[in-house]
């Protein structure tokens, strides 16, 4: 990959460099106010030969990368393993936003920290959850707001692929057929995963998905699963005594064979549920982040397949207790 030492005038890199020169001190003061000093953030140079697409977190970054292939450079603001809900952006993040040729986020209230940075942004911006019929959060501080985790259902993920294809074609019209072919292949893989999920759930009439975070509401709705969780979203109060008691009651009353927790949260509350209800804690499940390249879920499809395998194992009592 060829990198340029200086940004070409008029490109995204040039916009980012100008933004950095004119506003780095202000951004730094706003984000790290009160610290003992602040150096201007150094923006990573963009590939001069490909448009830069910036996404908010690693899961949708990989989804977009699968559609964009080698025609775009896809970056993520947050790194693999990061918790997206309460992320605090840095000055260098803001520079990267202004450097991008296209900015994509999940929407549905997931990146609450992100909205204020794109209101006046002179960069194309699209929301990947556009068209999703939301599942509203029923409890907690965000009751009545949409659950943001629509990508966890292969049905809804196809809408993400549609939106990614449309946004990329708008960015690089000459590559529209290339993006369309890759998107069609991706949607085909998601349909296969949906069929496997439906078959697995249909074979177990006791199916209930019990998790830490309510991150599987779209999967549950689309597959006909019952669900129960300790807290609705990770920014809510997590693992309170009342939440634990209610979860234990649900597991015992419904003869739930196993419970789960997600990779980016503390599972101590769910361990207590598992111990007191006498069931195994399986997982972790991956939701808000892919793993590193050597981990179990380096890609978006790996993440969905891994979680489905783990969930179907938990729904089968015989497999869960082996």
PDB file of C-alpha atoms in Angstrom:
ATOM      1  CA  UNK A   1       0.000   0.000   0.000  1.00  0.00           C
ATOM      2  CA  UNK A   2       1.466   3.340  -1.035  1.00  0.00           C
ATOM      3  CA  UNK A   3       1.295   6.173   1.458  1.00  0.00           C
ATOM      4  CA  UNK A   4       1.941   9.817   0.697  1.00  0.00           C
ATOM      5  CA  UNK A   5       4.047  12.020   2.926  1.00  0.00           C
ATOM      6  CA  UNK A   6       1.844  15.060   2.357  1.00  0.00           C
ATOM      7  CA  UNK A   7      -1.894  15.202   1.663  1.00  0.00           C
ATOM      8  CA  UNK A   8      -3.057  15.981  -1.859  1.00  0.00           C
ATOM      9  CA  UNK A   9      -5.012  19.284  -1.971  1.00  0.00           C
ATOM     10  CA  UNK A  10      -8.786  18.750  -1.999  1.00  0.00           C
ATOM     11  CA  UNK A  11      -8.659  15.191  -0.645  1.00  0.00           C
ATOM     12  CA  UNK A  12      -9.929  13.890   2.681  1.00  0.00           C
ATOM     13  CA  UNK A  13      -6.376  13.845   4.018  1.00  0.00           C
ATOM     14  CA  UNK A  14      -5.945  17.491   3.107  1.00  0.00           C
ATOM     15  CA  UNK A  15      -9.197  18.395   4.864  1.00  0.00           C
ATOM     16  CA  UNK A  16      -7.997  16.539   7.932  1.00  0.00           C
ATOM     17  CA  UNK A  17      -4.623  18.259   7.911  1.00  0.00           C
ATOM     18  CA  UNK A  18      -6.230  21.672   7.604  1.00  0.00           C
ATOM     19  CA  UNK A  19      -8.664  20.823  10.360  1.00  0.00           C
ATOM     20  CA  UNK A  20      -5.821  19.674  12.584  1.00  0.00           C
ATOM     21  CA  UNK A  21      -3.807  22.840  12.014  1.00  0.00           C
ATOM     22  CA  UNK A  22      -6.769  25.121  12.655  1.00  0.00           C
ATOM     23  CA  UNK A  23      -8.533  23.370  15.520  1.00  0.00           C
ATOM     24  CA  UNK A  24      -6.281  20.884  17.336  1.00  0.00           C
ATOM     25  CA  UNK A  25      -5.714  23.178  20.300  1.00  0.00           C
ATOM     26  CA  UNK A  26      -9.442  23.846  20.681  1.00  0.00           C
ATOM     27  CA  UNK A  27     -10.346  20.176  20.401  1.00  0.00           C
ATOM     28  CA  UNK A  28      -7.702  19.190  22.862  1.00  0.00           C
ATOM     29  CA  UNK A  29      -8.871  21.744  25.383  1.00  0.00           C
ATOM     30  CA  UNK A  30     -12.468  20.611  25.009  1.00  0.00           C
ATOM     31  CA  UNK A  31     -11.776  16.919  25.414  1.00  0.00           C
ATOM     32  CA  UNK A  32      -9.008  16.882  27.982  1.00  0.00           C
ATOM     33  CA  UNK A  33      -9.755  20.105  29.833  1.00  0.00           C
ATOM     34  CA  UNK A  34      -7.842  20.450  33.016  1.00  0.00           C
ATOM     35  CA  UNK A  35      -4.953  18.127  32.199  1.00  0.00           C
ATOM     36  CA  UNK A  36      -1.349  19.217  32.596  1.00  0.00           C
ATOM     37  CA  UNK A  37      -0.674  19.671  28.913  1.00  0.00           C
ATOM     38  CA  UNK A  38      -1.749  18.566  25.467  1.00  0.00           C
ATOM     39  CA  UNK A  39       0.118  17.739  22.304  1.00  0.00           C
ATOM     40  CA  UNK A  40      -1.625  18.011  18.959  1.00  0.00           C
ATOM     41  CA  UNK A  41      -2.842  14.550  17.851  1.00  0.00           C
ATOM     42  CA  UNK A  42      -1.087  13.053  14.875  1.00  0.00           C
ATOM     43  CA  UNK A  43      -3.598  11.848  12.300  1.00  0.00           C
ATOM     44  CA  UNK A  44      -2.844   8.523  10.631  1.00  0.00           C
ATOM     45  CA  UNK A  45      -2.241   9.189   6.933  1.00  0.00           C
ATOM     46  CA  UNK A  46      -4.926   7.881   4.614  1.00  0.00           C
ATOM     47  CA  UNK A  47      -4.324   5.672   1.593  1.00  0.00           C
ATOM     48  CA  UNK A  48      -4.140   8.183  -1.258  1.00  0.00           C
ATOM     49  CA  UNK A  49      -5.410   5.585  -3.754  1.00  0.00           C
ATOM     50  CA  UNK A  50      -8.636   4.627  -1.962  1.00  0.00           C
ATOM     51  CA  UNK A  51     -11.486   6.559  -0.334  1.00  0.00           C
ATOM     52  CA  UNK A  52     -11.470   6.416   3.458  1.00  0.00           C
ATOM     53  CA  UNK A  53     -14.625   5.135   5.164  1.00  0.00           C
ATOM     54  CA  UNK A  54     -14.732   5.736   8.907  1.00  0.00           C
ATOM     55  CA  UNK A  55     -17.086   3.705  11.122  1.00  0.00           C
ATOM     56  CA  UNK A  56     -17.793   4.019  14.820  1.00  0.00           C
ATOM     57  CA  UNK A  57     -16.971   0.490  16.004  1.00  0.00           C
ATOM     58  CA  UNK A  58     -15.286  -2.688  14.855  1.00  0.00           C
ATOM     59  CA  UNK A  59     -18.386  -4.799  14.127  1.00  0.00           C
ATOM     60  CA  UNK A  60     -19.824  -2.479  11.490  1.00  0.00           C
ATOM     61  CA  UNK A  61     -16.318  -1.721  10.243  1.00  0.00           C
ATOM     62  CA  UNK A  62     -15.940  -5.360   9.240  1.00  0.00           C
ATOM     63  CA  UNK A  63     -19.449  -5.482   7.768  1.00  0.00           C
ATOM     64  CA  UNK A  64     -18.632  -2.485   5.564  1.00  0.00           C
ATOM     65  CA  UNK A  65     -15.229  -3.960   4.718  1.00  0.00           C
ATOM     66  CA  UNK A  66     -16.907  -7.118   3.400  1.00  0.00           C
ATOM     67  CA  UNK A  67     -18.999  -5.015   1.012  1.00  0.00           C
ATOM     68  CA  UNK A  68     -16.273  -2.541   0.091  1.00  0.00           C
ATOM     69  CA  UNK A  69     -13.500  -5.059  -0.532  1.00  0.00           C
ATOM     70  CA  UNK A  70     -10.295  -3.560  -1.862  1.00  0.00           C
ATOM     71  CA  UNK A  71     -11.955  -0.482  -3.343  1.00  0.00           C
ATOM     72  CA  UNK A  72     -12.139   1.439  -0.043  1.00  0.00           C
ATOM     73  CA  UNK A  73     -10.139   1.726   3.159  1.00  0.00           C
ATOM     74  CA  UNK A  74     -12.419   1.050   6.134  1.00  0.00           C
ATOM     75  CA  UNK A  75     -11.379   2.247   9.593  1.00  0.00           C
ATOM     76  CA  UNK A  76     -13.029   2.015  13.012  1.00  0.00           C
ATOM     77  CA  UNK A  77     -12.932   4.698  15.692  1.00  0.00           C
ATOM     78  CA  UNK A  78     -12.936   2.082  18.462  1.00  0.00           C
ATOM     79  CA  UNK A  79     -10.553  -0.870  18.588  1.00  0.00           C
ATOM     80  CA  UNK A  80     -11.541  -4.554  18.898  1.00  0.00           C
ATOM     81  CA  UNK A  81     -12.606  -5.310  22.457  1.00  0.00           C
ATOM     82  CA  UNK A  82     -13.748  -1.760  23.197  1.00  0.00           C
ATOM     83  CA  UNK A  83     -17.103  -1.021  24.844  1.00  0.00           C
ATOM     84  CA  UNK A  84     -19.007   1.215  22.435  1.00  0.00           C
ATOM     85  CA  UNK A  85     -21.882   2.523  24.584  1.00  0.00           C
ATOM     86  CA  UNK A  86     -19.949   4.831  26.870  1.00  0.00           C
ATOM     87  CA  UNK A  87     -16.951   5.493  24.655  1.00  0.00           C
ATOM     88  CA  UNK A  88     -15.238   8.854  25.143  1.00  0.00           C
ATOM     89  CA  UNK A  89     -13.879  10.280  21.859  1.00  0.00           C
ATOM     90  CA  UNK A  90     -10.370  11.719  21.750  1.00  0.00           C
ATOM     91  CA  UNK A  91      -9.040  14.701  19.783  1.00  0.00           C
ATOM     92  CA  UNK A  92      -7.458  12.306  17.290  1.00  0.00           C
ATOM     93  CA  UNK A  93     -10.873  10.680  16.739  1.00  0.00           C
ATOM     94  CA  UNK A  94     -12.288  14.046  15.733  1.00  0.00           C
ATOM     95  CA  UNK A  95      -9.430  14.585  13.306  1.00  0.00           C
ATOM     96  CA  UNK A  96     -10.096  11.180  11.732  1.00  0.00           C
ATOM     97  CA  UNK A  97     -13.769  12.075  11.257  1.00  0.00           C
ATOM     98  CA  UNK A  98     -12.783  15.200   9.324  1.00  0.00           C
ATOM     99  CA  UNK A  99     -10.274  13.219   7.268  1.00  0.00           C
ATOM    100  CA  UNK A 100     -12.811  10.661   6.070  1.00  0.00           C
ATOM    101  CA  UNK A 101     -14.502  10.568   2.685  1.00  0.00           C
ATOM    102  CA  UNK A 102     -17.550   8.826   4.225  1.00  0.00           C
ATOM    103  CA  UNK A 103     -18.663   8.377   7.833  1.00  0.00           C
ATOM    104  CA  UNK A 104     -20.969   5.505   8.853  1.00  0.00           C
ATOM    105  CA  UNK A 105     -22.537   4.816  12.237  1.00  0.00           C
ATOM    106  CA  UNK A 106     -25.073   2.361  13.625  1.00  0.00           C
ATOM    107  CA  UNK A 107     -27.718   4.827  14.785  1.00  0.00           C
ATOM    108  CA  UNK A 108     -30.666   3.828  17.017  1.00  0.00           C
ATOM    109  CA  UNK A 109     -29.063   5.796  19.841  1.00  0.00           C
ATOM    110  CA  UNK A 110     -26.030   3.504  20.181  1.00  0.00           C
ATOM    111  CA  UNK A 111     -23.330   6.134  19.700  1.00  0.00           C
ATOM    112  CA  UNK A 112     -24.777   8.900  21.856  1.00  0.00           C
ATOM    113  CA  UNK A 113     -21.301  10.457  22.016  1.00  0.00           C
ATOM    114  CA  UNK A 114     -21.132  10.653  18.221  1.00  0.00           C
ATOM    115  CA  UNK A 115     -24.075  12.819  17.182  1.00  0.00           C
ATOM    116  CA  UNK A 116     -22.678  16.151  18.295  1.00  0.00           C
ATOM    117  CA  UNK A 117     -19.590  15.650  16.117  1.00  0.00           C
ATOM    118  CA  UNK A 118     -21.433  15.067  12.828  1.00  0.00           C
ATOM    119  CA  UNK A 119     -24.108  17.791  12.969  1.00  0.00           C
ATOM    120  CA  UNK A 120     -21.967  20.286  11.041  1.00  0.00           C
ATOM    121  CA  UNK A 121     -19.695  17.780   9.361  1.00  0.00           C
ATOM    122  CA  UNK A 122     -18.736  18.521   5.748  1.00  0.00           C
ATOM    123  CA  UNK A 123     -18.329  14.808   4.986  1.00  0.00           C
ATOM    124  CA  UNK A 124     -20.954  12.369   3.591  1.00  0.00           C
ATOM    125  CA  UNK A 125     -22.633  10.483   6.429  1.00  0.00           C
ATOM    126  CA  UNK A 126     -25.012   7.508   6.483  1.00  0.00           C
ATOM    127  CA  UNK A 127     -26.722   5.455   9.214  1.00  0.00           C
ATOM    128  CA  UNK A 128     -26.509   1.704   8.705  1.00  0.00           C
ATOM    129  CA  UNK A 129     -29.648   0.846  10.699  1.00  0.00           C
ATOM    130  CA  UNK A 130     -31.885   2.904   8.414  1.00  0.00           C
ATOM    131  CA  UNK A 131     -35.069   0.944   7.658  1.00  0.00           C
ATOM    132  CA  UNK A 132     -34.914  -1.243  10.771  1.00  0.00           C
ATOM    133  CA  UNK A 133     -38.223  -1.490  12.623  1.00  0.00           C
ATOM    134  CA  UNK A 134     -36.975  -0.891  16.159  1.00  0.00           C
ATOM    135  CA  UNK A 135     -37.552  -2.959  19.258  1.00  0.00           C
ATOM    136  CA  UNK A 136     -38.102  -0.520  22.103  1.00  0.00           C
ATOM    137  CA  UNK A 137     -36.304  -0.871  25.424  1.00  0.00           C
ATOM    138  CA  UNK A 138     -38.929  -1.765  28.000  1.00  0.00           C
ATOM    139  CA  UNK A 139     -37.145  -1.046  31.294  1.00  0.00           C
ATOM    140  CA  UNK A 140     -34.465   1.151  32.820  1.00  0.00           C
ATOM    141  CA  UNK A 141     -33.325   4.683  32.186  1.00  0.00           C
ATOM    142  CA  UNK A 142     -33.763   4.336  28.414  1.00  0.00           C
ATOM    143  CA  UNK A 143     -37.246   2.852  28.489  1.00  0.00           C
ATOM    144  CA  UNK A 144     -39.134   3.676  25.298  1.00  0.00           C
ATOM    145  CA  UNK A 145     -36.001   4.293  23.242  1.00  0.00           C
ATOM    146  CA  UNK A 146     -34.974   1.852  20.498  1.00  0.00           C
ATOM    147  CA  UNK A 147     -32.715  -1.041  21.338  1.00  0.00           C
ATOM    148  CA  UNK A 148     -29.623  -0.335  19.208  1.00  0.00           C
ATOM    149  CA  UNK A 149     -28.369  -3.904  18.633  1.00  0.00           C
ATOM    150  CA  UNK A 150     -30.183  -4.642  15.377  1.00  0.00           C
ATOM    151  CA  UNK A 151     -27.049  -6.043  13.704  1.00  0.00           C
ATOM    152  CA  UNK A 152     -27.269  -9.138  15.937  1.00  0.00           C
ATOM    153  CA  UNK A 153     -30.153 -10.530  13.857  1.00  0.00           C
ATOM    154  CA  UNK A 154     -29.203 -11.853  10.409  1.00  0.00           C
ATOM    155  CA  UNK A 155     -32.547 -10.524   9.161  1.00  0.00           C
ATOM    156  CA  UNK A 156     -31.765  -6.961  10.204  1.00  0.00           C
ATOM    157  CA  UNK A 157     -28.104  -7.309   9.235  1.00  0.00           C
ATOM    158  CA  UNK A 158     -29.217  -7.588   5.614  1.00  0.00           C
ATOM    159  CA  UNK A 159     -30.571  -4.049   5.905  1.00  0.00           C
ATOM    160  CA  UNK A 160     -27.144  -2.948   7.142  1.00  0.00           C
ATOM    161  CA  UNK A 161     -25.610  -4.532   4.053  1.00  0.00           C
ATOM    162  CA  UNK A 162     -28.160  -2.760   1.839  1.00  0.00           C
ATOM    163  CA  UNK A 163     -27.309   0.582   3.417  1.00  0.00           C
ATOM    164  CA  UNK A 164     -23.566  -0.030   3.233  1.00  0.00           C
ATOM    165  CA  UNK A 165     -23.846  -0.931  -0.452  1.00  0.00           C
ATOM    166  CA  UNK A 166     -25.877   2.205  -1.177  1.00  0.00           C
ATOM    167  CA  UNK A 167     -23.488   4.489   0.711  1.00  0.00           C
ATOM    168  CA  UNK A 168     -20.395   3.009  -0.918  1.00  0.00           C
ATOM    169  CA  UNK A 169     -21.918   3.239  -4.395  1.00  0.00           C
ATOM    170  CA  UNK A 170     -22.639   6.913  -3.740  1.00  0.00           C
ATOM    171  CA  UNK A 171     -19.046   7.423  -2.674  1.00  0.00           C
ATOM    172  CA  UNK A 172     -17.523   5.567  -5.644  1.00  0.00           C
ATOM    173  CA  UNK A 173     -20.128   5.157  -8.431  1.00  0.00           C
ATOM    174  CA  UNK A 174     -17.633   3.539 -10.777  1.00  0.00           C
ATOM    175  CA  UNK A 175     -17.387   0.604  -8.344  1.00  0.00           C
ATOM    176  CA  UNK A 176     -21.152   0.172  -7.856  1.00  0.00           C
ATOM    177  CA  UNK A 177     -21.297  -3.208  -9.645  1.00  0.00           C
ATOM    178  CA  UNK A 178     -18.368  -4.476  -7.591  1.00  0.00           C
ATOM    179  CA  UNK A 179     -20.067  -3.449  -4.344  1.00  0.00           C
ATOM    180  CA  UNK A 180     -23.373  -4.974  -5.498  1.00  0.00           C
ATOM    181  CA  UNK A 181     -21.784  -8.355  -6.202  1.00  0.00           C
ATOM    182  CA  UNK A 182     -20.077  -8.469  -2.828  1.00  0.00           C
ATOM    183  CA  UNK A 183     -23.258  -7.331  -1.054  1.00  0.00           C
ATOM    184  CA  UNK A 184     -25.290 -10.062  -2.792  1.00  0.00           C
ATOM    185  CA  UNK A 185     -22.821 -12.708  -1.632  1.00  0.00           C
ATOM    186  CA  UNK A 186     -22.902 -11.314   1.897  1.00  0.00           C
ATOM    187  CA  UNK A 187     -26.716 -11.335   1.999  1.00  0.00           C
ATOM    188  CA  UNK A 188     -26.626 -14.951   0.859  1.00  0.00           C
ATOM    189  CA  UNK A 189     -24.439 -15.900   3.828  1.00  0.00           C
ATOM    190  CA  UNK A 190     -26.799 -14.076   6.176  1.00  0.00           C
ATOM    191  CA  UNK A 191     -29.799 -15.980   4.756  1.00  0.00           C
ATOM    192  CA  UNK A 192     -28.018 -19.277   5.405  1.00  0.00           C
ATOM    193  CA  UNK A 193     -27.346 -18.213   8.978  1.00  0.00           C
ATOM    194  CA  UNK A 194     -30.996 -17.181   9.414  1.00  0.00           C
ATOM    195  CA  UNK A 195     -32.185 -20.595   8.186  1.00  0.00           C
ATOM    196  CA  UNK A 196     -29.867 -22.370  10.618  1.00  0.00           C
ATOM    197  CA  UNK A 197     -31.054 -20.195  13.489  1.00  0.00           C
ATOM    198  CA  UNK A 198     -34.730 -20.800  12.720  1.00  0.00           C
ATOM    199  CA  UNK A 199     -34.190 -24.546  12.506  1.00  0.00           C
ATOM    200  CA  UNK A 200     -32.298 -24.633  15.800  1.00  0.00           C
ATOM    201  CA  UNK A 201     -34.921 -22.622  17.651  1.00  0.00           C
ATOM    202  CA  UNK A 202     -37.827 -24.579  16.144  1.00  0.00           C
ATOM    203  CA  UNK A 203     -36.314 -27.851  17.367  1.00  0.00           C
ATOM    204  CA  UNK A 204     -36.461 -26.683  20.998  1.00  0.00           C
ATOM    205  CA  UNK A 205     -39.885 -25.574  22.242  1.00  0.00           C
ATOM    206  CA  UNK A 206     -38.353 -24.482  25.583  1.00  0.00           C
ATOM    207  CA  UNK A 207     -36.115 -21.998  23.831  1.00  0.00           C
ATOM    208  CA  UNK A 208     -35.269 -18.968  25.976  1.00  0.00           C
ATOM    209  CA  UNK A 209     -32.194 -16.760  25.721  1.00  0.00           C
ATOM    210  CA  UNK A 210     -30.968 -15.412  29.076  1.00  0.00           C
ATOM    211  CA  UNK A 211     -28.134 -12.877  28.901  1.00  0.00           C
ATOM    212  CA  UNK A 212     -26.424 -10.064  30.785  1.00  0.00           C
ATOM    213  CA  UNK A 213     -27.250  -7.265  28.349  1.00  0.00           C
ATOM    214  CA  UNK A 214     -30.458  -7.109  26.310  1.00  0.00           C
ATOM    215  CA  UNK A 215     -28.443  -7.192  23.103  1.00  0.00           C
ATOM    216  CA  UNK A 216     -30.375  -9.993  21.400  1.00  0.00           C
ATOM    217  CA  UNK A 217     -33.868  -8.524  21.223  1.00  0.00           C
ATOM    218  CA  UNK A 218     -33.860  -8.388  17.409  1.00  0.00           C
ATOM    219  CA  UNK A 219     -32.580 -11.945  17.125  1.00  0.00           C
ATOM    220  CA  UNK A 220     -35.213 -13.079  19.623  1.00  0.00           C
ATOM    221  CA  UNK A 221     -38.001 -11.238  17.783  1.00  0.00           C
ATOM    222  CA  UNK A 222     -37.002 -12.499  14.353  1.00  0.00           C
ATOM    223  CA  UNK A 223     -36.389 -16.106  15.425  1.00  0.00           C
ATOM    224  CA  UNK A 224     -39.334 -16.489  17.836  1.00  0.00           C
ATOM    225  CA  UNK A 225     -37.141 -16.770  20.948  1.00  0.00           C
ATOM    226  CA  UNK A 226     -38.148 -15.757  24.435  1.00  0.00           C
ATOM    227  CA  UNK A 227     -35.508 -13.608  26.095  1.00  0.00           C
ATOM    228  CA  UNK A 228     -34.597 -12.359  29.546  1.00  0.00           C
ATOM    229  CA  UNK A 229     -31.658 -10.170  30.562  1.00  0.00           C
ATOM    230  CA  UNK A 230     -30.156  -8.530  33.607  1.00  0.00           C
ATOM    231  CA  UNK A 231     -30.050  -5.000  32.129  1.00  0.00           C
ATOM    232  CA  UNK A 232     -31.308  -3.514  28.836  1.00  0.00           C
ATOM    233  CA  UNK A 233     -28.154  -1.686  27.688  1.00  0.00           C
ATOM    234  CA  UNK A 234     -24.646  -1.544  29.097  1.00  0.00           C
ATOM    235  CA  UNK A 235     -24.959   2.068  30.191  1.00  0.00           C
ATOM    236  CA  UNK A 236     -27.822   1.169  32.531  1.00  0.00           C
ATOM    237  CA  UNK A 237     -27.308  -0.006  36.124  1.00  0.00           C
ATOM    238  CA  UNK A 238     -25.656  -3.389  35.774  1.00  0.00           C
ATOM    239  CA  UNK A 239     -26.249  -6.419  37.950  1.00  0.00           C
ATOM    240  CA  UNK A 240     -28.341  -4.939  40.763  1.00  0.00           C
ATOM    241  CA  UNK A 241     -29.707  -7.289  43.439  1.00  0.00           C
ATOM    242  CA  UNK A 242     -33.207  -6.907  42.011  1.00  0.00           C
ATOM    243  CA  UNK A 243     -32.031  -7.727  38.490  1.00  0.00           C
ATOM    244  CA  UNK A 244     -30.249 -10.816  39.775  1.00  0.00           C
ATOM    245  CA  UNK A 245     -33.304 -12.022  41.735  1.00  0.00           C
ATOM    246  CA  UNK A 246     -35.597 -11.562  38.734  1.00  0.00           C
ATOM    247  CA  UNK A 247     -33.176 -13.398  36.444  1.00  0.00           C
ATOM    248  CA  UNK A 248     -32.875 -16.325  38.852  1.00  0.00           C
ATOM    249  CA  UNK A 249     -36.666 -16.500  39.074  1.00  0.00           C
ATOM    250  CA  UNK A 250     -37.042 -16.560  35.285  1.00  0.00           C
ATOM    251  CA  UNK A 251     -34.434 -19.309  34.912  1.00  0.00           C
ATOM    252  CA  UNK A 252     -36.033 -21.469  37.595  1.00  0.00           C
ATOM    253  CA  UNK A 253     -39.644 -20.878  36.515  1.00  0.00           C
ATOM    254  CA  UNK A 254     -38.914 -21.660  32.878  1.00  0.00           C
ATOM    255  CA  UNK A 255     -36.427 -24.506  33.326  1.00  0.00           C
ATOM    256  CA  UNK A 256     -33.815 -22.576  31.349  1.00  0.00           C
ATOM    257  CA  UNK A 257     -30.834 -24.891  30.729  1.00  0.00           C
ATOM    258  CA  UNK A 258     -28.038 -22.302  30.479  1.00  0.00           C
ATOM    259  CA  UNK A 259     -27.314 -18.576  30.729  1.00  0.00           C
ATOM    260  CA  UNK A 260     -24.916 -16.304  28.844  1.00  0.00           C
ATOM    261  CA  UNK A 261     -22.957 -13.085  29.165  1.00  0.00           C
ATOM    262  CA  UNK A 262     -21.253 -10.780  26.677  1.00  0.00           C
ATOM    263  CA  UNK A 263     -17.522 -10.352  26.168  1.00  0.00           C
ATOM    264  CA  UNK A 264     -17.302  -6.614  26.941  1.00  0.00           C
ATOM    265  CA  UNK A 265     -19.014  -6.656  30.359  1.00  0.00           C
ATOM    266  CA  UNK A 266     -18.298  -7.991  33.829  1.00  0.00           C
ATOM    267  CA  UNK A 267     -20.029 -11.376  34.177  1.00  0.00           C
ATOM    268  CA  UNK A 268     -19.990 -11.552  37.997  1.00  0.00           C
ATOM    269  CA  UNK A 269     -23.749 -10.957  38.322  1.00  0.00           C
ATOM    270  CA  UNK A 270     -24.533 -13.654  35.778  1.00  0.00           C
ATOM    271  CA  UNK A 271     -22.164 -16.045  37.543  1.00  0.00           C
ATOM    272  CA  UNK A 272     -24.270 -15.568  40.642  1.00  0.00           C
ATOM    273  CA  UNK A 273     -27.443 -16.282  38.648  1.00  0.00           C
ATOM    274  CA  UNK A 274     -25.910 -19.451  37.237  1.00  0.00           C
ATOM    275  CA  UNK A 275     -24.688 -20.659  40.626  1.00  0.00           C
ATOM    276  CA  UNK A 276     -27.962 -20.038  42.467  1.00  0.00           C
ATOM    277  CA  UNK A 277     -30.134 -21.427  39.671  1.00  0.00           C
ATOM    278  CA  UNK A 278     -27.870 -24.430  39.173  1.00  0.00           C
ATOM    279  CA  UNK A 279     -27.216 -23.944  35.447  1.00  0.00           C
ATOM    280  CA  UNK A 280     -24.016 -23.399  33.436  1.00  0.00           C
ATOM    281  CA  UNK A 281     -22.819 -20.001  32.266  1.00  0.00           C
ATOM    282  CA  UNK A 282     -21.806 -20.365  28.628  1.00  0.00           C
ATOM    283  CA  UNK A 283     -19.982 -17.995  26.319  1.00  0.00           C
ATOM    284  CA  UNK A 284     -18.932 -15.303  26.255  1.00  0.00           C
ATOM    285  CA  UNK A 285     -21.138 -13.991  23.477  1.00  0.00           C
ATOM    286  CA  UNK A 286     -19.726 -11.290  21.227  1.00  0.00           C
ATOM    287  CA  UNK A 287     -21.906  -8.262  20.478  1.00  0.00           C
ATOM    288  CA  UNK A 288     -20.249  -4.838  20.503  1.00  0.00           C
ATOM    289  CA  UNK A 289     -16.862  -5.856  19.145  1.00  0.00           C
ATOM    290  CA  UNK A 290     -15.133  -8.385  16.962  1.00  0.00           C
ATOM    291  CA  UNK A 291     -12.034 -10.021  18.382  1.00  0.00           C
ATOM    292  CA  UNK A 292      -8.503  -9.534  17.171  1.00  0.00           C
ATOM    293  CA  UNK A 293      -7.383 -11.486  14.082  1.00  0.00           C
ATOM    294  CA  UNK A 294      -6.284 -14.448  16.228  1.00  0.00           C
ATOM    295  CA  UNK A 295      -9.460 -14.483  18.338  1.00  0.00           C
ATOM    296  CA  UNK A 296     -12.646 -16.489  17.855  1.00  0.00           C
ATOM    297  CA  UNK A 297     -14.621 -13.799  15.964  1.00  0.00           C
ATOM    298  CA  UNK A 298     -12.309 -11.761  13.721  1.00  0.00           C
ATOM    299  CA  UNK A 299     -15.127 -10.944  11.266  1.00  0.00           C
ATOM    300  CA  UNK A 300     -18.797  -9.997  11.460  1.00  0.00           C
ATOM    301  CA  UNK A 301     -19.959 -13.336  10.031  1.00  0.00           C
ATOM    302  CA  UNK A 302     -17.650 -15.174  12.441  1.00  0.00           C
ATOM    303  CA  UNK A 303     -19.288 -13.250  15.281  1.00  0.00           C
ATOM    304  CA  UNK A 304     -22.836 -14.180  14.253  1.00  0.00           C
ATOM    305  CA  UNK A 305     -21.944 -17.822  13.614  1.00  0.00           C
ATOM    306  CA  UNK A 306     -20.008 -18.161  16.876  1.00  0.00           C
ATOM    307  CA  UNK A 307     -22.826 -16.651  18.913  1.00  0.00           C
ATOM    308  CA  UNK A 308     -25.438 -18.811  17.196  1.00  0.00           C
ATOM    309  CA  UNK A 309     -23.413 -21.976  17.862  1.00  0.00           C
ATOM    310  CA  UNK A 310     -23.053 -21.003  21.523  1.00  0.00           C
ATOM    311  CA  UNK A 311     -26.726 -20.103  21.916  1.00  0.00           C
ATOM    312  CA  UNK A 312     -27.979 -23.287  20.260  1.00  0.00           C
ATOM    313  CA  UNK A 313     -25.711 -25.305  22.531  1.00  0.00           C
ATOM    314  CA  UNK A 314     -27.246 -23.565  25.524  1.00  0.00           C
ATOM    315  CA  UNK A 315     -30.778 -24.193  24.327  1.00  0.00           C
ATOM    316  CA  UNK A 316     -30.059 -27.905  24.236  1.00  0.00           C
ATOM    317  CA  UNK A 317     -29.936 -29.096  27.842  1.00  0.00           C
ATOM    318  CA  UNK A 318     -28.071 -32.245  26.976  1.00  0.00           C
ATOM    319  CA  UNK A 319     -25.313 -30.320  25.228  1.00  0.00           C
ATOM    320  CA  UNK A 320     -25.149 -27.694  27.971  1.00  0.00           C
ATOM    321  CA  UNK A 321     -24.409 -30.187  30.732  1.00  0.00           C
ATOM    322  CA  UNK A 322     -21.850 -32.322  28.893  1.00  0.00           C
TER     323      UNK A 322
END
